[in-house]
PDB file of C-alpha atoms in Angstrom:
ATOM      1  CA  MET A   1      51.320 -25.233   3.386  1.00 43.00           C
ATOM      2  CA  GLY A   2      48.426 -24.753   0.722  1.00 58.00           C
ATOM      3  CA  LEU A   3      48.153 -22.172  -1.770  1.00 58.00           C
ATOM      4  CA  ARG A   4      45.569 -20.405   0.762  1.00 53.00           C
ATOM      5  CA  GLU A   5      47.758 -20.511   3.772  1.00 57.00           C
ATOM      6  CA  GLY A   6      50.740 -19.333   1.904  1.00 54.00           C
ATOM      7  CA  ALA A   7      54.458 -19.931   2.402  1.00 57.00           C
ATOM      8  CA  MET A   8      58.286 -17.909   3.252  1.00 53.00           C
ATOM      9  CA  ASP A   9      58.237 -18.078  -0.405  1.00 58.00           C
ATOM     10  CA  HIS A  10      55.209 -17.120  -1.539  1.00 58.00           C
ATOM     11  CA  PRO A  11      52.029 -15.448   0.141  1.00 63.00           C
ATOM     12  CA  PRO A  12      48.522 -16.564   0.360  1.00 64.00           C
ATOM     13  CA  LEU A  13      46.300 -16.700  -2.809  1.00 62.00           C
ATOM     14  CA  SER A  14      42.243 -15.831  -2.779  1.00 61.00           C
ATOM     15  CA  ALA A  15      40.367 -18.192  -3.332  1.00 61.00           C
ATOM     16  CA  SER A  16      39.820 -17.386  -7.755  1.00 63.00           C
ATOM     17  CA  SER A  17      43.020 -17.638  -8.381  1.00 70.00           C
ATOM     18  CA  ALA A  18      44.227 -20.738  -5.668  1.00 67.00           C
ATOM     19  CA  ALA A  19      41.199 -22.681  -7.768  1.00 68.00           C
ATOM     20  CA  ARG A  20      43.125 -21.359 -11.305  1.00 73.00           C
ATOM     21  CA  THR A  21      45.778 -22.586  -9.949  1.00 75.00           C
ATOM     22  CA  LEU A  22      44.621 -25.954  -9.559  1.00 70.00           C
ATOM     23  CA  VAL A  23      42.839 -26.157 -12.609  1.00 76.00           C
ATOM     24  CA  ALA A  24      46.132 -25.372 -14.572  1.00 78.00           C
ATOM     25  CA  VAL A  25      47.504 -28.415 -12.425  1.00 79.00           C
ATOM     26  CA  ARG A  26      45.010 -30.551 -13.198  1.00 77.00           C
ATOM     27  CA  GLY A  27      45.130 -30.052 -17.031  1.00 79.00           C
ATOM     28  CA  PHE A  28      49.052 -30.727 -16.617  1.00 79.00           C
ATOM     29  CA  HIS A  29      48.642 -33.914 -15.135  1.00 78.00           C
ATOM     30  CA  ALA A  30      45.382 -35.378 -16.887  1.00 78.00           C
ATOM     31  CA  PHE A  31      47.864 -34.451 -20.130  1.00 78.00           C
ATOM     32  CA  THR A  32      50.270 -36.884 -18.151  1.00 83.00           C
ATOM     33  CA  ARG A  33      48.959 -39.486 -18.042  1.00 79.00           C
ATOM     34  CA  THR A  34      47.009 -39.273 -21.348  1.00 81.00           C
ATOM     35  CA  GLU A  35      50.166 -39.398 -22.789  1.00 77.00           C
ATOM     36  CA  GLY A  36      51.208 -42.435 -20.301  1.00 78.00           C
ATOM     37  CA  VAL A  37      53.768 -40.626 -18.889  1.00 78.00           C
ATOM     38  CA  THR A  38      52.127 -41.471 -15.367  1.00 79.00           C
ATOM     39  CA  ALA A  39      49.927 -43.846 -14.296  1.00 76.00           C
ATOM     40  CA  LEU A  40      48.160 -42.491 -11.616  1.00 75.00           C
ATOM     41  CA  ASP A  41      46.520 -38.731 -11.849  1.00 75.00           C
ATOM     42  CA  PRO A  42      47.266 -37.393  -8.456  1.00 75.00           C
ATOM     43  CA  ALA A  43      45.334 -33.977  -8.685  1.00 69.00           C
ATOM     44  CA  GLN A  44      42.723 -35.753 -10.008  1.00 71.00           C
ATOM     45  CA  SER A  45      40.448 -36.053  -6.233  1.00 71.00           C
ATOM     46  CA  VAL A  46      41.472 -32.549  -4.571  1.00 71.00           C
ATOM     47  CA  LYS A  47      39.060 -29.938  -5.050  1.00 70.00           C
ATOM     48  CA  PRO A  48      39.022 -26.227  -5.500  1.00 65.00           C
ATOM     49  CA  PRO A  49      38.849 -24.305  -2.691  1.00 63.00           C
ATOM     50  CA  SER A  50      35.054 -22.669  -2.673  1.00 62.00           C
ATOM     51  CA  PRO A  51      34.804 -18.885  -4.188  1.00 59.00           C
ATOM     52  CA  PRO A  52      33.470 -16.410  -0.506  1.00 57.00           C
ATOM     53  CA  ARG A  53      30.441 -15.372  -0.606  1.00 57.00           C
ATOM     54  CA  ARG A  54      29.969 -12.179  -2.644  1.00 61.00           C
ATOM     55  CA  LEU A  55      26.945 -10.326  -0.822  1.00 60.00           C
ATOM     56  CA  PRO A  56      24.591  -7.838  -3.009  1.00 62.00           C
ATOM     57  CA  LYS A  57      24.999  -4.767  -3.120  1.00 79.00           C
ATOM     58  CA  ALA A  58      21.962  -2.742  -1.634  1.00 87.00           C
ATOM     59  CA  LEU A  59      21.151   0.801  -2.227  1.00 92.00           C
ATOM     60  CA  PRO A  60      20.010   3.462   1.235  1.00 92.00           C
ATOM     61  CA  PHE A  61      16.523   4.452   0.549  1.00 94.00           C
ATOM     62  CA  ALA A  62      17.128   7.809  -0.005  1.00 95.00           C
ATOM     63  CA  ASP A  63      19.661   6.660  -2.285  1.00 96.00           C
ATOM     64  CA  ILE A  64      16.903   4.943  -4.619  1.00 96.00           C
ATOM     65  CA  GLU A  65      14.520   8.060  -4.288  1.00 96.00           C
ATOM     66  CA  ALA A  66      17.367  10.373  -5.219  1.00 96.00           C
ATOM     67  CA  ILE A  67      17.553   8.337  -9.016  1.00 96.00           C
ATOM     68  CA  LEU A  68      13.948   8.018  -9.210  1.00 96.00           C
ATOM     69  CA  ASP A  69      13.052  11.644  -8.988  1.00 94.00           C
ATOM     70  CA  ALA A  70      15.928  12.411 -10.932  1.00 94.00           C
ATOM     71  CA  ALA A  71      14.307  10.751 -14.020  1.00 93.00           C
ATOM     72  CA  GLY A  72      11.829  12.096 -15.844  1.00 81.00           C
ATOM     73  CA  GLN A  73      12.219  16.121 -15.078  1.00 80.00           C
ATOM     74  CA  ALA A  74      12.661  16.453 -18.502  1.00 78.00           C
ATOM     75  CA  GLY A  75       9.289  15.940 -19.216  1.00 83.00           C
ATOM     76  CA  THR A  76       9.617  14.062 -22.566  1.00 94.00           C
ATOM     77  CA  ALA A  77       8.201  11.093 -23.789  1.00 96.00           C
ATOM     78  CA  LEU A  78      11.913   9.777 -22.761  1.00 96.00           C
ATOM     79  CA  ALA A  79      12.013  11.056 -20.304  1.00 96.00           C
ATOM     80  CA  LEU A  80       8.809   9.697 -19.078  1.00 97.00           C
ATOM     81  CA  ARG A  81      10.403   6.298 -20.766  1.00 97.00           C
ATOM     82  CA  ASP A  82      13.001   6.765 -18.504  1.00 97.00           C
ATOM     83  CA  LYS A  83      10.744   7.397 -14.660  1.00 97.00           C
ATOM     84  CA  ALA A  84       8.106   4.957 -16.055  1.00 97.00           C
ATOM     85  CA  LEU A  85      11.158   2.061 -16.228  1.00 98.00           C
ATOM     86  CA  LEU A  86      13.628   2.976 -13.367  1.00 97.00           C
ATOM     87  CA  GLU A  87       9.690   2.710 -11.011  1.00 97.00           C
ATOM     88  CA  PHE A  88       9.548  -0.095 -12.542  1.00 97.00           C
ATOM     89  CA  LEU A  89      12.209  -2.197 -11.865  1.00 96.00           C
ATOM     90  CA  TYR A  90      13.014  -0.788  -7.882  1.00 96.00           C
ATOM     91  CA  GLY A  91       8.597  -1.310  -7.605  1.00 94.00           C
ATOM     92  CA  THR A  92       8.611  -5.268  -9.263  1.00 95.00           C
ATOM     93  CA  GLY A  93      12.321  -6.063  -8.440  1.00 93.00           C
ATOM     94  CA  ALA A  94      12.308  -7.724 -12.418  1.00 95.00           C
ATOM     95  CA  ARG A  95      15.743  -8.695 -13.757  1.00 93.00           C
ATOM     96  CA  ILE A  96      16.664  -5.818 -16.731  1.00 94.00           C
ATOM     97  CA  SER A  97      16.249  -9.064 -19.083  1.00 94.00           C
ATOM     98  CA  GLU A  98      11.984  -8.962 -18.408  1.00 96.00           C
ATOM     99  CA  ALA A  99      11.811  -5.567 -18.086  1.00 96.00           C
ATOM    100  CA  VAL A 100      13.068  -4.991 -21.478  1.00 96.00           C
ATOM    101  CA  ALA A 101      10.990  -7.830 -22.593  1.00 96.00           C
ATOM    102  CA  LEU A 102       7.281  -6.668 -21.617  1.00 96.00           C
ATOM    103  CA  ASP A 103       4.828  -6.180 -23.765  1.00 97.00           C
ATOM    104  CA  VAL A 104       2.035  -3.872 -23.332  1.00 97.00           C
ATOM    105  CA  ASP A 105      -0.442  -6.972 -22.903  1.00 96.00           C
ATOM    106  CA  ASP A 106       1.415  -8.424 -19.692  1.00 96.00           C
ATOM    107  CA  VAL A 107       0.720  -5.388 -17.824  1.00 96.00           C
ATOM    108  CA  ASP A 108      -3.237  -5.775 -15.826  1.00 94.00           C
ATOM    109  CA  PHE A 109      -3.289  -1.730 -13.867  1.00 92.00           C
ATOM    110  CA  ALA A 110      -6.814  -3.385 -13.285  1.00 92.00           C
ATOM    111  CA  ASP A 111      -5.403  -5.906 -10.767  1.00 92.00           C
ATOM    112  CA  ASP A 112      -1.792  -3.979 -10.891  1.00 93.00           C
ATOM    113  CA  VAL A 113       0.164  -7.040 -11.713  1.00 94.00           C
ATOM    114  CA  VAL A 114       2.634  -7.526 -14.402  1.00 94.00           C
ATOM    115  CA  ARG A 115       3.568 -10.973 -15.770  1.00 95.00           C
ATOM    116  CA  LEU A 116       6.727 -11.114 -15.673  1.00 95.00           C
ATOM    117  CA  PHE A 117       9.312 -13.819 -17.894  1.00 92.00           C
ATOM    118  CA  GLY A 118      12.391 -15.316 -16.567  1.00 85.00           C
ATOM    119  CA  LYS A 119      14.970 -17.420 -17.135  1.00 81.00           C
ATOM    120  CA  GLY A 120      14.311 -20.282 -19.165  1.00 78.00           C
ATOM    121  CA  SER A 121      11.220 -18.665 -20.233  1.00 78.00           C
ATOM    122  CA  LYS A 122       9.574 -19.345 -16.714  1.00 86.00           C
ATOM    123  CA  GLU A 123       6.577 -16.880 -16.548  1.00 91.00           C
ATOM    124  CA  ARG A 124       5.482 -15.171 -12.629  1.00 92.00           C
ATOM    125  CA  VAL A 125       3.054 -13.206 -11.523  1.00 93.00           C
ATOM    126  CA  VAL A 126       3.780 -10.271  -9.331  1.00 93.00           C
ATOM    127  CA  PRO A 127       2.643  -6.977  -8.123  1.00 93.00           C
ATOM    128  CA  ILE A 128       3.302  -3.445  -9.015  1.00 94.00           C
ATOM    129  CA  GLY A 129       3.137  -0.665  -6.361  1.00 91.00           C
ATOM    130  CA  SER A 130       1.034   2.487  -6.915  1.00 93.00           C
ATOM    131  CA  TYR A 131       4.241   4.617  -7.087  1.00 95.00           C
ATOM    132  CA  ALA A 132       5.201   2.260  -9.918  1.00 95.00           C
ATOM    133  CA  ARG A 133       1.984   2.033 -11.357  1.00 96.00           C
ATOM    134  CA  ASP A 134       1.247   5.766 -11.592  1.00 96.00           C
ATOM    135  CA  ALA A 135       5.143   5.998 -13.732  1.00 96.00           C
ATOM    136  CA  CYS A 136       3.725   3.426 -15.775  1.00 97.00           C
ATOM    137  CA  VAL A 137       0.348   4.754 -16.971  1.00 97.00           C
ATOM    138  CA  ARG A 138       1.171   8.299 -17.055  1.00 96.00           C
ATOM    139  CA  TYR A 139       4.085   7.141 -19.698  1.00 97.00           C
ATOM    140  CA  LEU A 140       2.152   4.589 -21.928  1.00 97.00           C
ATOM    141  CA  THR A 141      -1.084   7.328 -21.873  1.00 96.00           C
ATOM    142  CA  THR A 142       1.432  10.103 -22.826  1.00 95.00           C
ATOM    143  CA  ALA A 143       4.930   9.224 -23.957  1.00 96.00           C
ATOM    144  CA  ARG A 144       4.533   5.813 -25.745  1.00 97.00           C
ATOM    145  CA  PRO A 145       1.979   6.763 -28.599  1.00 96.00           C
ATOM    146  CA  GLU A 146       5.420   9.209 -29.347  1.00 95.00           C
ATOM    147  CA  LEU A 147       7.516   7.378 -29.666  1.00 96.00           C
ATOM    148  CA  VAL A 148       5.308   4.214 -31.177  1.00 95.00           C
ATOM    149  CA  ARG A 149       4.377   6.580 -34.522  1.00 94.00           C
ATOM    150  CA  ALA A 150       8.819   6.902 -35.207  1.00 92.00           C
ATOM    151  CA  GLY A 151       8.710   3.090 -34.991  1.00 87.00           C
ATOM    152  CA  SER A 152       6.122  -0.257 -36.549  1.00 85.00           C
ATOM    153  CA  GLY A 153       3.623  -0.231 -33.867  1.00 87.00           C
ATOM    154  CA  ASN A 154       6.089  -2.242 -31.840  1.00 94.00           C
ATOM    155  CA  PRO A 155       4.171  -4.698 -28.592  1.00 96.00           C
ATOM    156  CA  ALA A 156       6.879  -3.191 -25.927  1.00 97.00           C
ATOM    157  CA  VAL A 157       6.139  -1.607 -22.978  1.00 97.00           C
ATOM    158  CA  PHE A 158       9.228   0.354 -22.748  1.00 98.00           C
ATOM    159  CA  LEU A 159      10.174   2.187 -26.469  1.00 97.00           C
ATOM    160  CA  ASN A 160      13.826   3.654 -27.551  1.00 97.00           C
ATOM    161  CA  ALA A 161      13.463   7.215 -29.768  1.00 96.00           C
ATOM    162  CA  ARG A 162      13.258   4.808 -32.682  1.00 95.00           C
ATOM    163  CA  GLY A 163       9.591   3.031 -31.899  1.00 96.00           C
ATOM    164  CA  GLY A 164      12.066  -0.663 -31.594  1.00 96.00           C
ATOM    165  CA  ARG A 165      11.922  -2.101 -27.739  1.00 97.00           C
ATOM    166  CA  LEU A 166      14.840  -0.406 -25.749  1.00 97.00           C
ATOM    167  CA  SER A 167      17.796  -2.433 -24.882  1.00 96.00           C
ATOM    168  CA  ARG A 168      19.374  -3.560 -22.386  1.00 94.00           C
ATOM    169  CA  GLN A 169      22.504  -1.392 -23.079  1.00 95.00           C
ATOM    170  CA  SER A 170      20.081   1.282 -22.996  1.00 96.00           C
ATOM    171  CA  ALA A 171      18.058   0.521 -20.209  1.00 95.00           C
ATOM    172  CA  TRP A 172      21.833   0.707 -17.990  1.00 94.00           C
ATOM    173  CA  MET A 173      22.431   3.903 -19.912  1.00 95.00           C
ATOM    174  CA  VAL A 174      19.048   5.563 -18.533  1.00 96.00           C
ATOM    175  CA  LEU A 175      20.219   4.522 -14.549  1.00 96.00           C
ATOM    176  CA  GLY A 176      23.700   5.814 -14.216  1.00 94.00           C
ATOM    177  CA  LYS A 177      22.584   8.903 -15.995  1.00 95.00           C
ATOM    178  CA  ALA A 178      19.621   8.743 -13.373  1.00 96.00           C
ATOM    179  CA  ALA A 179      22.138   8.032 -11.455  1.00 96.00           C
ATOM    180  CA  ARG A 180      24.807  10.750 -12.186  1.00 95.00           C
ATOM    181  CA  ARG A 181      22.135  13.380 -12.312  1.00 94.00           C
ATOM    182  CA  ALA A 182      21.173  12.520  -7.839  1.00 95.00           C
ATOM    183  CA  GLY A 183      25.034  12.827  -7.333  1.00 95.00           C
ATOM    184  CA  LEU A 184      25.226   9.549  -6.977  1.00 94.00           C
ATOM    185  CA  THR A 185      29.359   8.115  -6.943  1.00 89.00           C
ATOM    186  CA  VAL A 186      28.444   4.488  -6.335  1.00 88.00           C
ATOM    187  CA  ASP A 187      28.195   2.067  -9.420  1.00 88.00           C
ATOM    188  CA  VAL A 188      24.950   1.559 -10.286  1.00 92.00           C
ATOM    189  CA  SER A 189      23.371  -1.245 -12.232  1.00 90.00           C
ATOM    190  CA  PRO A 190      19.987  -2.159 -13.216  1.00 90.00           C
ATOM    191  CA  HIS A 191      20.348  -5.402 -10.680  1.00 89.00           C
ATOM    192  CA  THR A 192      21.685  -2.590  -7.426  1.00 91.00           C
ATOM    193  CA  LEU A 193      17.566  -1.743  -8.094  1.00 93.00           C
ATOM    194  CA  ARG A 194      16.785  -5.567  -7.705  1.00 92.00           C
ATOM    195  CA  HIS A 195      19.241  -6.426  -4.512  1.00 91.00           C
ATOM    196  CA  SER A 196      17.646  -2.750  -2.946  1.00 93.00           C
ATOM    197  CA  PHE A 197      13.960  -4.355  -4.018  1.00 93.00           C
ATOM    198  CA  ALA A 198      14.442  -7.095  -2.051  1.00 91.00           C
ATOM    199  CA  THR A 199      17.074  -5.586   1.519  1.00 90.00           C
ATOM    200  CA  HIS A 200      13.883  -3.269   1.704  1.00 91.00           C
ATOM    201  CA  LEU A 201      11.753  -5.597   1.437  1.00 91.00           C
ATOM    202  CA  LEU A 202      13.621  -7.662   3.540  1.00 88.00           C
ATOM    203  CA  ASP A 203      14.157  -4.977   6.224  1.00 86.00           C
ATOM    204  CA  GLY A 204      10.538  -4.260   6.337  1.00 87.00           C
ATOM    205  CA  GLY A 205      10.092  -7.720   7.634  1.00 85.00           C
ATOM    206  CA  ALA A 206       9.194  -8.985   4.170  1.00 88.00           C
ATOM    207  CA  ASP A 207       9.157 -13.262   4.541  1.00 88.00           C
ATOM    208  CA  VAL A 208      11.800 -14.828   2.741  1.00 87.00           C
ATOM    209  CA  ARG A 209       9.566 -17.243   0.592  1.00 87.00           C
ATOM    210  CA  VAL A 210       7.438 -13.939  -0.198  1.00 89.00           C
ATOM    211  CA  VAL A 211      10.319 -12.606  -1.594  1.00 89.00           C
ATOM    212  CA  GLN A 212      11.842 -15.991  -3.550  1.00 91.00           C
ATOM    213  CA  GLU A 213       8.931 -15.841  -4.858  1.00 90.00           C
ATOM    214  CA  LEU A 214       8.481 -12.265  -6.223  1.00 91.00           C
ATOM    215  CA  LEU A 215      12.134 -12.483  -7.452  1.00 91.00           C
ATOM    216  CA  GLY A 216      11.580 -14.995  -9.530  1.00 88.00           C
ATOM    217  CA  HIS A 217      14.092 -17.320  -7.904  1.00 87.00           C
ATOM    218  CA  ALA A 218      13.401 -20.989  -8.154  1.00 82.00           C
ATOM    219  CA  SER A 219      15.652 -22.253  -5.035  1.00 82.00           C
ATOM    220  CA  VAL A 220      14.791 -20.218  -1.559  1.00 81.00           C
ATOM    221  CA  THR A 221      18.910 -20.581  -1.051  1.00 79.00           C
ATOM    222  CA  THR A 222      19.446 -18.020  -3.725  1.00 77.00           C
ATOM    223  CA  THR A 223      17.228 -15.520  -2.210  1.00 80.00           C
ATOM    224  CA  GLN A 224      18.603 -16.574   1.579  1.00 77.00           C
ATOM    225  CA  VAL A 225      21.556 -14.303   0.716  1.00 75.00           C
ATOM    226  CA  TYR A 226      19.962 -11.148   1.052  1.00 75.00           C
ATOM    227  CA  THR A 227      19.045 -11.836   4.629  1.00 73.00           C
ATOM    228  CA  LEU A 228      23.070 -11.707   5.679  1.00 68.00           C
ATOM    229  CA  VAL A 229      22.587  -7.620   4.111  1.00 61.00           C
ATOM    230  CA  THR A 230      20.008  -7.282   6.558  1.00 67.00           C
ATOM    231  CA  VAL A 231      22.017  -8.120   9.797  1.00 63.00           C
ATOM    232  CA  ASP A 232      22.883  -4.644  10.445  1.00 65.00           C
ATOM    233  CA  ARG A 233      19.980  -3.874  10.071  1.00 64.00           C
ATOM    234  CA  LEU A 234      18.915  -6.667  12.559  1.00 67.00           C
ATOM    235  CA  ARG A 235      21.128  -5.183  15.125  1.00 71.00           C
ATOM    236  CA  GLU A 236      20.221  -1.432  14.926  1.00 71.00           C
ATOM    237  CA  VAL A 237      16.598  -2.687  15.622  1.00 67.00           C
ATOM    238  CA  TYR A 238      17.848  -4.881  18.501  1.00 73.00           C
ATOM    239  CA  ALA A 239      19.587  -2.359  20.440  1.00 78.00           C
ATOM    240  CA  THR A 240      16.492  -0.100  19.950  1.00 77.00           C
ATOM    241  CA  ALA A 241      14.183  -2.745  20.831  1.00 78.00           C
ATOM    242  CA  HIS A 242      15.651  -4.676  23.562  1.00 75.00           C
ATOM    243  CA  PRO A 243      15.476  -3.766  27.112  1.00 73.00           C
ATOM    244  CA  ARG A 244      18.294  -5.264  28.100  1.00 70.00           C
ATOM    245  CA  ALA A 245      20.638  -4.681  24.891  1.00 75.00           C
ATOM    246  CA  LEU A 246      22.906  -1.409  25.940  1.00 68.00           C
ATOM    247  CA  GLY A 247      24.959  -1.540  28.841  1.00 58.00           C
TER     248      GLY A 247
END
């Protein structure tokens, strides 16, 4: 009886638990073979179970709007920065590491595009929507100069209160504060905005390969996991649009 199926004396194990058990068994057999206790390693050819595919978590657009509306309400320099940051994350699908690494020279408002540097310093140019552009322009022209004066001329777009580059941890805190102010009770991370960006694009009819380019995925296989998220949306459209969908 396999670990995944269970037996009379033990319940079935999850894929991750079974994989950890297999690692321990493999280590034991490798040790006995190295020490000359046994001549063969029967566990060497046993493959661990595949972990379940975890679907990315995307928020409904109404929740995204609530978060974005909750940011920047105070009108201070930091509040305008927070608004610009969150609009930027959702408007471009950027990773949080890409957003905090963004420099002023990487933004081109003449063509409404930004240059992002992803994993392995791979560069891509993505469009920036009007809401994100307007929030960023307002921040850059009215708030960022105030933050710059507190530091020593850092080239980063998103600055902290001391004029230095905003950290990933601080960006997480910005989002968490806005989510709480919006009344959301679910856990929200910067990656949630990226997942929501991709899912909402696909729901709106975007081609998966276009979304792949926007996200900076090396393989379309990575992006295709988002198509699983939209099955409910496809079912909803089918039920309302197909003349023979409902009995």
